[in-house]
PDB file of C-alpha atoms in Angstrom:
ATOM      1  CA  MET W   1      21.199  47.158  29.050  1.00 37.00           C
ATOM      2  CA  ARG W   2      20.784  49.664  26.258  1.00 38.00           C
ATOM      3  CA  ARG W   3      18.262  52.378  26.952  1.00 35.00           C
ATOM      4  CA  SER W   4      16.600  54.407  24.225  1.00 38.00           C
ATOM      5  CA  PHE W   5      16.181  57.523  26.277  1.00 32.00           C
ATOM      6  CA  ALA W   6      18.580  59.969  27.797  1.00 33.00           C
ATOM      7  CA  GLY W   7      16.688  62.906  29.284  1.00 32.00           C
ATOM      8  CA  ARG W   8      14.888  63.240  32.556  1.00 31.00           C
ATOM      9  CA  ILE W   9      11.491  64.571  33.615  1.00 31.00           C
ATOM     10  CA  LEU W  10      12.216  66.767  36.631  1.00 30.00           C
ATOM     11  CA  PRO W  11       9.667  67.458  39.380  1.00 31.00           C
ATOM     12  CA  GLY W  12       8.825  70.826  40.778  1.00 31.00           C
ATOM     13  CA  LEU W  13       8.324  72.897  37.612  1.00 31.00           C
ATOM     14  CA  LEU W  14       7.404  76.506  38.471  1.00 26.00           C
ATOM     15  CA  THR W  15       4.028  77.389  36.977  1.00 30.00           C
ATOM     16  CA  VAL W  16       1.716  80.385  36.793  1.00 27.00           C
ATOM     17  CA  ALA W  17      -2.072  80.281  36.308  1.00 29.00           C
ATOM     18  CA  ALA W  18      -3.068  80.900  32.688  1.00 31.00           C
ATOM     19  CA  THR W  19      -6.763  80.097  32.373  1.00 33.00           C
ATOM     20  CA  ALA W  20      -9.686  78.918  34.465  1.00 33.00           C
ATOM     21  CA  ALA W  21      -9.467  75.662  32.592  1.00 38.00           C
ATOM     22  CA  ALA W  22      -6.558  74.492  34.745  1.00 46.00           C
ATOM     23  CA  LEU W  23      -3.815  75.264  32.231  1.00 49.00           C
ATOM     24  CA  THR W  24      -0.461  76.441  33.500  1.00 52.00           C
ATOM     25  CA  VAL W  25       2.670  77.653  31.692  1.00 47.00           C
ATOM     26  CA  ALA W  26       6.005  76.161  32.756  1.00 43.00           C
ATOM     27  CA  THR W  27       8.649  78.755  33.475  1.00 34.00           C
ATOM     28  CA  ALA W  28      11.421  76.397  34.533  1.00 33.00           C
ATOM     29  CA  GLY W  29      12.547  72.892  33.764  1.00 36.00           C
ATOM     30  CA  PRO W  30      12.642  70.928  30.489  1.00 39.00           C
ATOM     31  CA  ALA W  31      10.210  71.765  27.743  1.00 45.00           C
ATOM     32  CA  ALA W  32      10.737  68.629  25.648  1.00 61.00           C
ATOM     33  CA  ALA W  33      10.143  64.899  25.693  1.00 81.00           C
ATOM     34  CA  ALA W  34      12.665  62.647  27.426  1.00 85.00           C
ATOM     35  CA  GLY W  35      15.140  61.095  25.017  1.00 92.00           C
ATOM     36  CA  THR W  36      15.071  61.102  21.269  1.00 94.00           C
ATOM     37  CA  PRO W  37      13.366  58.704  18.871  1.00 97.00           C
ATOM     38  CA  THR W  38      15.169  56.046  16.914  1.00 97.00           C
ATOM     39  CA  GLY W  39      13.932  54.081  13.895  1.00 98.00           C
ATOM     40  CA  PHE W  40      11.628  55.636  11.301  1.00 98.00           C
ATOM     41  CA  ALA W  41      10.589  58.546  13.509  1.00 98.00           C
ATOM     42  CA  ALA W  42      14.170  59.734  14.056  1.00 98.00           C
ATOM     43  CA  GLY W  43      14.328  63.496  14.005  1.00 98.00           C
ATOM     44  CA  THR W  44      10.818  64.010  15.416  1.00 98.00           C
ATOM     45  CA  THR W  45      10.870  66.944  17.867  1.00 98.00           C
ATOM     46  CA  GLY W  46       7.179  67.591  18.664  1.00 98.00           C
ATOM     47  CA  GLY W  47       6.804  70.956  20.316  1.00 97.00           C
ATOM     48  CA  GLY W  48      10.571  71.251  20.678  1.00 96.00           C
ATOM     49  CA  SER W  49      11.734  73.944  23.078  1.00 94.00           C
ATOM     50  CA  THR W  50       8.362  75.701  23.231  1.00 96.00           C
ATOM     51  CA  PRO W  51       7.614  76.643  26.897  1.00 97.00           C
ATOM     52  CA  ALA W  52       5.534  73.849  28.377  1.00 97.00           C
ATOM     53  CA  VAL W  53       1.952  74.158  29.517  1.00 98.00           C
ATOM     54  CA  THR W  54       0.447  71.831  32.140  1.00 98.00           C
ATOM     55  CA  VAL W  55      -3.175  70.734  31.740  1.00 98.00           C
ATOM     56  CA  THR W  56      -5.515  68.959  34.178  1.00 98.00           C
ATOM     57  CA  THR W  57      -8.885  69.132  32.424  1.00 98.00           C
ATOM     58  CA  ALA W  58     -10.296  67.844  29.139  1.00 98.00           C
ATOM     59  CA  SER W  59     -11.094  71.359  27.859  1.00 98.00           C
ATOM     60  CA  ALA W  60      -7.549  72.580  28.512  1.00 98.00           C
ATOM     61  CA  LEU W  61      -6.016  69.467  26.900  1.00 98.00           C
ATOM     62  CA  ILE W  62      -8.173  69.700  23.781  1.00 98.00           C
ATOM     63  CA  SER W  63      -7.555  73.415  23.384  1.00 98.00           C
ATOM     64  CA  ALA W  64      -3.787  72.988  23.701  1.00 98.00           C
ATOM     65  CA  MET W  65      -3.382  70.019  21.379  1.00 98.00           C
ATOM     66  CA  GLN W  66      -5.681  71.466  18.732  1.00 98.00           C
ATOM     67  CA  SER W  67      -3.840  74.795  18.602  1.00 98.00           C
ATOM     68  CA  SER W  68      -2.186  75.594  15.266  1.00 97.00           C
ATOM     69  CA  SER W  69       0.985  76.616  17.130  1.00 98.00           C
ATOM     70  CA  PRO W  70       3.766  74.283  18.402  1.00 98.00           C
ATOM     71  CA  ALA W  71       3.157  73.180  21.982  1.00 98.00           C
ATOM     72  CA  VAL W  72       4.626  71.059  24.713  1.00 98.00           C
ATOM     73  CA  ILE W  73       1.655  69.826  26.820  1.00 98.00           C
ATOM     74  CA  ARG W  74       2.278  68.284  30.229  1.00 98.00           C
ATOM     75  CA  ILE W  75      -0.706  66.186  31.324  1.00 98.00           C
ATOM     76  CA  SER W  76      -1.308  65.878  35.044  1.00 98.00           C
ATOM     77  CA  GLY W  77      -3.761  63.534  36.771  1.00 98.00           C
ATOM     78  CA  THR W  78      -6.612  61.682  35.101  1.00 98.00           C
ATOM     79  CA  ILE W  79      -8.437  63.378  32.222  1.00 98.00           C
ATOM     80  CA  SER W  80     -11.635  61.878  30.791  1.00 98.00           C
ATOM     81  CA  ILE W  81     -12.367  62.749  27.188  1.00 98.00           C
ATOM     82  CA  SER W  82     -15.125  61.572  24.812  1.00 97.00           C
ATOM     83  CA  GLY W  83     -14.699  60.263  21.267  1.00 97.00           C
ATOM     84  CA  MET W  84     -11.568  60.801  19.222  1.00 98.00           C
ATOM     85  CA  GLN W  85      -9.937  64.180  19.777  1.00 98.00           C
ATOM     86  CA  ASP W  86      -7.562  65.636  17.152  1.00 98.00           C
ATOM     87  CA  VAL W  87      -3.896  66.251  17.773  1.00 98.00           C
ATOM     88  CA  ARG W  88      -2.412  68.837  15.372  1.00 98.00           C
ATOM     89  CA  SER W  89       1.179  69.121  14.139  1.00 98.00           C
ATOM     90  CA  ASN W  90       4.197  70.072  16.190  1.00 98.00           C
ATOM     91  CA  LYS W  91       2.939  68.833  19.518  1.00 98.00           C
ATOM     92  CA  THR W  92       4.522  67.003  22.477  1.00 98.00           C
ATOM     93  CA  LEU W  93       2.034  65.367  24.839  1.00 98.00           C
ATOM     94  CA  ILE W  94       3.854  64.084  27.911  1.00 98.00           C
ATOM     95  CA  GLY W  95       2.499  62.771  31.202  1.00 98.00           C
ATOM     96  CA  VAL W  96       3.622  64.121  34.581  1.00 96.00           C
ATOM     97  CA  GLY W  97       4.948  61.279  36.747  1.00 93.00           C
ATOM     98  CA  SER W  98       3.588  57.756  36.374  1.00 94.00           C
ATOM     99  CA  GLY W  99      -0.112  58.487  36.980  1.00 96.00           C
ATOM    100  CA  ALA W 100      -1.057  60.768  34.088  1.00 98.00           C
ATOM    101  CA  THR W 101      -4.091  59.064  32.413  1.00 98.00           C
ATOM    102  CA  ILE W 102      -6.396  59.628  29.466  1.00 98.00           C
ATOM    103  CA  THR W 103      -9.590  57.655  29.768  1.00 98.00           C
ATOM    104  CA  GLY W 104     -12.911  57.330  27.920  1.00 97.00           C
ATOM    105  CA  GLY W 105     -11.762  58.499  24.481  1.00 98.00           C
ATOM    106  CA  GLY W 106      -8.656  58.622  22.316  1.00 98.00           C
ATOM    107  CA  LEU W 107      -6.223  60.729  20.355  1.00 98.00           C
ATOM    108  CA  ASP W 108      -6.639  61.161  16.603  1.00 98.00           C
ATOM    109  CA  VAL W 109      -3.398  62.143  14.929  1.00 98.00           C
ATOM    110  CA  ASP W 110      -5.022  63.091  11.614  1.00 98.00           C
ATOM    111  CA  SER W 111      -3.057  64.687   8.734  1.00 98.00           C
ATOM    112  CA  ALA W 112      -0.474  65.847  11.254  1.00 98.00           C
ATOM    113  CA  THR W 113       3.329  65.815  11.334  1.00 98.00           C
ATOM    114  CA  ASN W 114       5.977  65.979  14.090  1.00 98.00           C
ATOM    115  CA  VAL W 115       4.025  64.669  17.111  1.00 98.00           C
ATOM    116  CA  ILE W 116       5.297  62.993  20.324  1.00 98.00           C
ATOM    117  CA  ILE W 117       3.029  61.131  22.705  1.00 98.00           C
ATOM    118  CA  GLN W 118       4.927  59.961  25.851  1.00 98.00           C
ATOM    119  CA  ASN W 119       4.498  58.730  29.417  1.00 98.00           C
ATOM    120  CA  LEU W 120       0.696  58.472  29.454  1.00 98.00           C
ATOM    121  CA  ASN W 121      -1.697  55.774  30.653  1.00 98.00           C
ATOM    122  CA  PHE W 122      -4.557  55.011  28.286  1.00 98.00           C
ATOM    123  CA  ARG W 123      -7.610  53.293  29.834  1.00 97.00           C
ATOM    124  CA  ASN W 124     -11.133  52.342  28.725  1.00 96.00           C
ATOM    125  CA  TRP W 125     -11.051  54.065  25.361  1.00 96.00           C
ATOM    126  CA  SER W 126     -14.283  53.843  23.375  1.00 96.00           C
ATOM    127  CA  ASP W 127     -12.758  53.606  19.862  1.00 97.00           C
ATOM    128  CA  ASP W 128      -8.937  53.635  19.485  1.00 97.00           C
ATOM    129  CA  ALA W 129      -6.530  54.911  22.134  1.00 98.00           C
ATOM    130  CA  ILE W 130      -4.219  56.437  19.486  1.00 98.00           C
ATOM    131  CA  ASN W 131      -5.187  56.557  15.812  1.00 98.00           C
ATOM    132  CA  VAL W 132      -2.528  57.779  13.357  1.00 98.00           C
ATOM    133  CA  THR W 133      -4.186  58.455  10.001  1.00 98.00           C
ATOM    134  CA  ASP W 134      -4.425  60.395   6.747  1.00 98.00           C
ATOM    135  CA  ALA W 135      -0.816  60.760   5.780  1.00 98.00           C
ATOM    136  CA  SER W 136       0.442  61.755   9.175  1.00 98.00           C
ATOM    137  CA  THR W 137       4.271  61.633   9.404  1.00 98.00           C
ATOM    138  CA  LYS W 138       7.077  61.716  11.963  1.00 98.00           C
ATOM    139  CA  ILE W 139       5.089  60.417  14.928  1.00 98.00           C
ATOM    140  CA  TRP W 140       6.790  59.033  18.080  1.00 98.00           C
ATOM    141  CA  ILE W 141       4.655  57.002  20.564  1.00 98.00           C
ATOM    142  CA  ASP W 142       6.842  56.157  23.539  1.00 98.00           C
ATOM    143  CA  HIS W 143       6.722  54.894  27.134  1.00 98.00           C
ATOM    144  CA  ASN W 144       2.914  54.719  27.435  1.00 98.00           C
ATOM    145  CA  THR W 145       0.752  52.042  29.053  1.00 98.00           C
ATOM    146  CA  PHE W 146      -2.422  50.791  27.399  1.00 98.00           C
ATOM    147  CA  SER W 147      -5.142  48.592  28.969  1.00 97.00           C
ATOM    148  CA  ASP W 148      -8.835  47.717  28.858  1.00 95.00           C
ATOM    149  CA  GLY W 149      -9.927  49.543  25.731  1.00 95.00           C
ATOM    150  CA  TYR W 150     -12.452  48.854  23.012  1.00 94.00           C
ATOM    151  CA  ASP W 151     -10.649  48.764  19.660  1.00 94.00           C
ATOM    152  CA  GLY W 152      -7.000  49.369  18.678  1.00 96.00           C
ATOM    153  CA  ALA W 153      -4.485  50.610  21.189  1.00 98.00           C
ATOM    154  CA  VAL W 154      -2.214  52.088  18.520  1.00 98.00           C
ATOM    155  CA  ASP W 155      -3.590  51.930  14.944  1.00 98.00           C
ATOM    156  CA  ILE W 156      -1.739  53.477  12.009  1.00 98.00           C
ATOM    157  CA  LYS W 157      -3.580  53.924   8.680  1.00 98.00           C
ATOM    158  CA  ARG W 158      -4.106  55.689   5.361  1.00 98.00           C
ATOM    159  CA  ALA W 159      -0.594  56.427   4.068  1.00 98.00           C
ATOM    160  CA  SER W 160       0.803  57.535   7.421  1.00 98.00           C
ATOM    161  CA  ASP W 161       4.591  57.137   7.471  1.00 98.00           C
ATOM    162  CA  TYR W 162       7.818  57.389   9.472  1.00 98.00           C
ATOM    163  CA  VAL W 163       6.436  56.328  12.850  1.00 98.00           C
ATOM    164  CA  THR W 164       8.174  54.771  15.871  1.00 98.00           C
ATOM    165  CA  VAL W 165       6.294  52.893  18.610  1.00 98.00           C
ATOM    166  CA  SER W 166       8.741  52.258  21.446  1.00 98.00           C
ATOM    167  CA  TRP W 167       8.930  51.172  25.082  1.00 98.00           C
ATOM    168  CA  ASN W 168       5.169  50.894  25.583  1.00 98.00           C
ATOM    169  CA  LYS W 169       3.327  48.343  27.693  1.00 98.00           C
ATOM    170  CA  PHE W 170       0.090  46.732  26.508  1.00 98.00           C
ATOM    171  CA  THR W 171      -2.019  44.637  28.890  1.00 97.00           C
ATOM    172  CA  SER W 172      -5.606  43.424  29.407  1.00 93.00           C
ATOM    173  CA  HIS W 173      -6.444  44.100  25.792  1.00 95.00           C
ATOM    174  CA  ASP W 174      -7.168  42.150  22.567  1.00 95.00           C
ATOM    175  CA  LYS W 175      -6.655  44.171  19.324  1.00 95.00           C
ATOM    176  CA  THR W 176      -3.334  45.824  20.030  1.00 97.00           C
ATOM    177  CA  MET W 177      -1.810  47.415  16.884  1.00 97.00           C
ATOM    178  CA  LEU W 178      -3.161  47.607  13.361  1.00 98.00           C
ATOM    179  CA  LEU W 179      -0.957  48.873  10.521  1.00 98.00           C
ATOM    180  CA  GLY W 180      -3.046  49.425   7.373  1.00 98.00           C
ATOM    181  CA  HIS W 181      -6.804  49.262   7.758  1.00 97.00           C
ATOM    182  CA  SER W 182      -8.042  47.644   4.529  1.00 98.00           C
ATOM    183  CA  ASP W 183      -6.910  45.211   1.811  1.00 98.00           C
ATOM    184  CA  GLY W 184      -8.510  47.579  -0.742  1.00 98.00           C
ATOM    185  CA  ASN W 185      -6.478  50.684   0.199  1.00 98.00           C
ATOM    186  CA  GLY W 186      -3.299  49.818  -1.682  1.00 98.00           C
ATOM    187  CA  SER W 187      -3.352  52.834  -3.996  1.00 98.00           C
ATOM    188  CA  GLN W 188      -2.939  55.046  -0.933  1.00 98.00           C
ATOM    189  CA  ASP W 189      -0.836  52.873   1.302  1.00 98.00           C
ATOM    190  CA  ARG W 190       1.853  51.388  -0.978  1.00 98.00           C
ATOM    191  CA  ASP W 191       5.302  52.875  -0.257  1.00 98.00           C
ATOM    192  CA  HIS W 192       3.989  54.265   3.048  1.00 98.00           C
ATOM    193  CA  LEU W 193       3.187  52.767   6.464  1.00 98.00           C
ATOM    194  CA  ARG W 194       6.878  52.448   7.405  1.00 98.00           C
ATOM    195  CA  VAL W 195       6.945  51.902  11.155  1.00 98.00           C
ATOM    196  CA  SER W 196       9.534  50.801  13.765  1.00 98.00           C
ATOM    197  CA  TYR W 197       8.202  48.835  16.748  1.00 98.00           C
ATOM    198  CA  HIS W 198      10.808  48.283  19.422  1.00 98.00           C
ATOM    199  CA  HIS W 199      11.133  47.497  23.108  1.00 98.00           C
ATOM    200  CA  ASN W 200       7.363  47.143  23.639  1.00 98.00           C
ATOM    201  CA  TRP W 201       5.928  44.734  26.233  1.00 98.00           C
ATOM    202  CA  PHE W 202       2.909  42.692  25.184  1.00 98.00           C
ATOM    203  CA  ASP W 203       1.661  41.303  28.445  1.00 98.00           C
ATOM    204  CA  GLY W 204      -0.986  38.627  27.810  1.00 97.00           C
ATOM    205  CA  THR W 205      -2.587  40.588  24.997  1.00 97.00           C
ATOM    206  CA  GLY W 206      -4.536  38.925  22.173  1.00 96.00           C
ATOM    207  CA  GLN W 207      -3.581  39.823  18.608  1.00 97.00           C
ATOM    208  CA  ARG W 208      -2.129  42.418  16.222  1.00 97.00           C
ATOM    209  CA  HIS W 209       1.380  42.968  17.542  1.00 98.00           C
ATOM    210  CA  PRO W 210       1.190  44.327  14.830  1.00 98.00           C
ATOM    211  CA  ARG W 211      -1.084  43.119  11.980  1.00 98.00           C
ATOM    212  CA  VAL W 212       0.418  44.688   8.834  1.00 98.00           C
ATOM    213  CA  ARG W 213      -0.856  45.540   5.348  1.00 98.00           C
ATOM    214  CA  PHE W 214       1.247  47.142   2.568  1.00 98.00           C
ATOM    215  CA  GLY W 215       4.006  48.609   4.792  1.00 98.00           C
ATOM    216  CA  ASN W 216       7.472  47.584   3.607  1.00 98.00           C
ATOM    217  CA  PRO W 217       9.774  47.639   5.407  1.00 98.00           C
ATOM    218  CA  VAL W 218       8.181  47.415   8.812  1.00 98.00           C
ATOM    219  CA  HIS W 219      10.698  46.758  11.574  1.00 98.00           C
ATOM    220  CA  VAL W 220       9.616  44.759  14.654  1.00 98.00           C
ATOM    221  CA  TYR W 221      12.627  44.356  16.950  1.00 98.00           C
ATOM    222  CA  ASN W 222      13.607  43.854  20.540  1.00 98.00           C
ATOM    223  CA  ASN W 223      10.027  43.485  21.837  1.00 98.00           C
ATOM    224  CA  TYR W 224       8.881  41.117  24.608  1.00 98.00           C
ATOM    225  CA  TYR W 225       5.861  38.915  23.894  1.00 98.00           C
ATOM    226  CA  GLY W 226       4.735  37.392  27.162  1.00 98.00           C
ATOM    227  CA  GLY W 227       1.769  35.007  27.076  1.00 97.00           C
ATOM    228  CA  VAL W 228       0.198  36.411  23.876  1.00 98.00           C
ATOM    229  CA  THR W 229      -3.050  34.467  23.518  1.00 97.00           C
ATOM    230  CA  ASP W 230      -3.836  34.572  19.797  1.00 98.00           C
ATOM    231  CA  TYR W 231      -0.823  35.591  17.656  1.00 98.00           C
ATOM    232  CA  GLY W 232       2.091  37.939  17.664  1.00 98.00           C
ATOM    233  CA  VAL W 233       2.917  39.450  14.271  1.00 98.00           C
ATOM    234  CA  ALA W 234       0.928  39.004  11.029  1.00 98.00           C
ATOM    235  CA  SER W 235       2.216  40.119   7.629  1.00 98.00           C
ATOM    236  CA  THR W 236      -0.531  40.379   5.014  1.00 98.00           C
ATOM    237  CA  MET W 237      -1.416  42.077   1.730  1.00 98.00           C
ATOM    238  CA  GLU W 238       1.917  43.003   0.137  1.00 98.00           C
ATOM    239  CA  ALA W 239       3.552  43.896   3.470  1.00 98.00           C
ATOM    240  CA  GLY W 240       7.220  43.267   4.219  1.00 98.00           C
ATOM    241  CA  VAL W 241       7.979  42.791   7.919  1.00 98.00           C
ATOM    242  CA  LEU W 242      11.358  42.132   9.563  1.00 98.00           C
ATOM    243  CA  VAL W 243      10.886  40.399  12.943  1.00 98.00           C
ATOM    244  CA  GLU W 244      14.218  40.649  14.659  1.00 98.00           C
ATOM    245  CA  GLY W 245      15.720  40.066  18.076  1.00 98.00           C
ATOM    246  CA  ASN W 246      12.439  39.640  19.917  1.00 98.00           C
ATOM    247  CA  TYR W 247      11.767  37.533  22.997  1.00 98.00           C
ATOM    248  CA  PHE W 248       8.693  35.203  22.670  1.00 98.00           C
ATOM    249  CA  GLU W 249       7.541  33.452  25.833  1.00 98.00           C
ATOM    250  CA  ASN W 250       4.428  31.280  26.230  1.00 98.00           C
ATOM    251  CA  THR W 251       3.305  32.454  22.787  1.00 98.00           C
ATOM    252  CA  GLU W 252       2.126  29.552  20.628  1.00 98.00           C
ATOM    253  CA  ASP W 253       1.903  31.606  17.410  1.00 98.00           C
ATOM    254  CA  PRO W 254       4.688  34.241  17.437  1.00 98.00           C
ATOM    255  CA  PHE W 255       4.347  35.336  13.816  1.00 98.00           C
ATOM    256  CA  HIS W 256       2.749  34.270  10.567  1.00 98.00           C
ATOM    257  CA  ARG W 257       1.782  35.381   7.021  1.00 98.00           C
ATOM    258  CA  GLY W 258      -1.807  36.047   6.102  1.00 98.00           C
ATOM    259  CA  GLU W 259      -4.709  36.669   8.506  1.00 98.00           C
ATOM    260  CA  GLY W 260      -8.394  36.279   8.112  1.00 95.00           C
ATOM    261  CA  SER W 261      -9.291  37.012   4.464  1.00 96.00           C
ATOM    262  CA  SER W 262      -6.042  38.932   3.869  1.00 98.00           C
ATOM    263  CA  PRO W 263      -3.440  37.072   1.774  1.00 98.00           C
ATOM    264  CA  ALA W 264       0.099  36.453   2.965  1.00 98.00           C
ATOM    265  CA  GLY W 265       2.688  39.197   2.903  1.00 98.00           C
ATOM    266  CA  SER W 266       6.435  38.713   3.315  1.00 98.00           C
ATOM    267  CA  LEU W 267       7.987  38.141   6.713  1.00 98.00           C
ATOM    268  CA  VAL W 268      11.665  37.596   7.533  1.00 98.00           C
ATOM    269  CA  ALA W 269      12.526  36.460  11.077  1.00 98.00           C
ATOM    270  CA  ARG W 270      16.043  36.395  12.513  1.00 98.00           C
ATOM    271  CA  ASN W 271      17.808  36.255  15.856  1.00 98.00           C
ATOM    272  CA  ASN W 272      14.645  35.798  17.928  1.00 98.00           C
ATOM    273  CA  HIS W 273      14.476  33.974  21.276  1.00 98.00           C
ATOM    274  CA  PHE W 274      11.753  31.419  22.028  1.00 98.00           C
ATOM    275  CA  VAL W 275      10.666  30.107  25.430  1.00 98.00           C
ATOM    276  CA  ASN W 276       7.768  27.625  25.396  1.00 98.00           C
ATOM    277  CA  SER W 277       6.602  29.169  22.093  1.00 98.00           C
ATOM    278  CA  GLY W 278       6.044  28.124  18.514  1.00 98.00           C
ATOM    279  CA  SER W 279       8.610  28.690  15.791  1.00 95.00           C
ATOM    280  CA  GLY W 280       6.489  30.887  13.561  1.00 97.00           C
ATOM    281  CA  ASP W 281       5.970  31.073   9.830  1.00 97.00           C
ATOM    282  CA  GLN W 282       8.107  33.156   7.497  1.00 98.00           C
ATOM    283  CA  GLY W 283       8.798  33.617   3.810  1.00 98.00           C
ATOM    284  CA  GLY W 284       9.464  36.073   1.045  1.00 98.00           C
ATOM    285  CA  SER W 285      11.778  39.064   1.169  1.00 98.00           C
ATOM    286  CA  VAL W 286      11.640  42.476   2.941  1.00 98.00           C
ATOM    287  CA  ARG W 287      13.189  45.731   1.793  1.00 98.00           C
ATOM    288  CA  ALA W 288      16.322  46.824   3.615  1.00 98.00           C
ATOM    289  CA  ILE W 289      15.999  48.769   6.818  1.00 98.00           C
ATOM    290  CA  PRO W 290      17.175  52.299   5.812  1.00 98.00           C
ATOM    291  CA  TYR W 291      18.571  53.416   9.183  1.00 98.00           C
ATOM    292  CA  SER W 292      21.281  52.264  11.531  1.00 97.00           C
ATOM    293  CA  TYR W 293      20.253  50.820  14.860  1.00 97.00           C
ATOM    294  CA  SER W 294      21.624  48.980  17.898  1.00 95.00           C
ATOM    295  CA  LEU W 295      20.098  45.538  18.468  1.00 97.00           C
ATOM    296  CA  ASP W 296      19.981  44.034  21.964  1.00 98.00           C
ATOM    297  CA  PRO W 297      20.691  40.280  22.236  1.00 98.00           C
ATOM    298  CA  ALA W 298      17.261  38.601  22.103  1.00 98.00           C
ATOM    299  CA  SER W 299      17.870  36.627  25.270  1.00 98.00           C
ATOM    300  CA  SER W 300      18.264  39.900  27.269  1.00 98.00           C
ATOM    301  CA  VAL W 301      15.144  41.563  25.865  1.00 98.00           C
ATOM    302  CA  LYS W 302      12.717  40.323  28.523  1.00 98.00           C
ATOM    303  CA  SER W 303      14.568  41.866  31.419  1.00 98.00           C
ATOM    304  CA  ALA W 304      15.331  45.056  29.503  1.00 98.00           C
ATOM    305  CA  VAL W 305      11.770  45.596  28.439  1.00 98.00           C
ATOM    306  CA  GLN W 306      10.177  44.647  31.754  1.00 98.00           C
ATOM    307  CA  GLY W 307      12.519  47.108  33.455  1.00 97.00           C
ATOM    308  CA  GLY W 308      12.017  49.950  31.034  1.00 97.00           C
ATOM    309  CA  ALA W 309       8.627  49.822  29.242  1.00 98.00           C
ATOM    310  CA  GLY W 310       5.548  51.766  30.210  1.00 98.00           C
ATOM    311  CA  THR W 311       4.860  54.968  32.119  1.00 97.00           C
ATOM    312  CA  GLY W 312       7.133  56.274  34.818  1.00 95.00           C
ATOM    313  CA  LYS W 313      10.248  54.866  33.175  1.00 93.00           C
ATOM    314  CA  VAL W 314      11.561  57.880  31.301  1.00 87.00           C
ATOM    315  CA  GLY W 315      13.463  59.450  34.222  1.00 67.00           C
TER     316      GLY W 315
END
């Protein structure tokens, strides 16, 4: 089984108290995310080798991720935030162990570049869990678990570009991933919204896996769709989506063109695996994928993704 990560998160980092807001500075151990991104976000480094800080409270988290300086932020325990809180450029947000959780609110990656969000549980968000917007670029969202939120789990909008969404698990949720927020935003979104979605696990979720406007090419590959209740992928409004090497199980509508009042985009499907699922609807052409990548055989994707997606799987 091919794995898209190589590093390890090591326990027992030495820390020293920094503020009364439960923020600590790591003096030993890795100060970077595990592995490296592939797909459109290749080259994203986040906070890089900046010494890591560990946060356990909302105030410490918000202060660290809204700093103008590069930062590697290790999130420990459950942190409740309200509303959408900004994440500024050159940040790595990485959960400690398998239980690091953000609940109540979400992360707004707004006009930012070079951001990594990894190994976090998102629960009960009141708007979006992660919103990437306003021309944000080089964003890697990896090995997180999303459940029981209000609106989008991972929405990407308004000319954002060069994003990879990989090895995440989505469960107990309806509107999973929106790419492009409006049919009327073409002047901003054309030639942007290029995203790679790979090795994600959609576990009984409803729709938008993803729902795409304008992005071309968008690469949806080696994901596992298990019991999706509404539809898998929708290509609309000038989009071009390559749906490749995915495993669809108990999913009546794996992919189609057009959705709601949005006209059909282009969708090319190849080398997918279907178990008790529909055959999907495709048509049109999609721009060439501009990067090299390794494609798992579609029939092996279920076991690979179930074994590797979500939190606690980056070590």
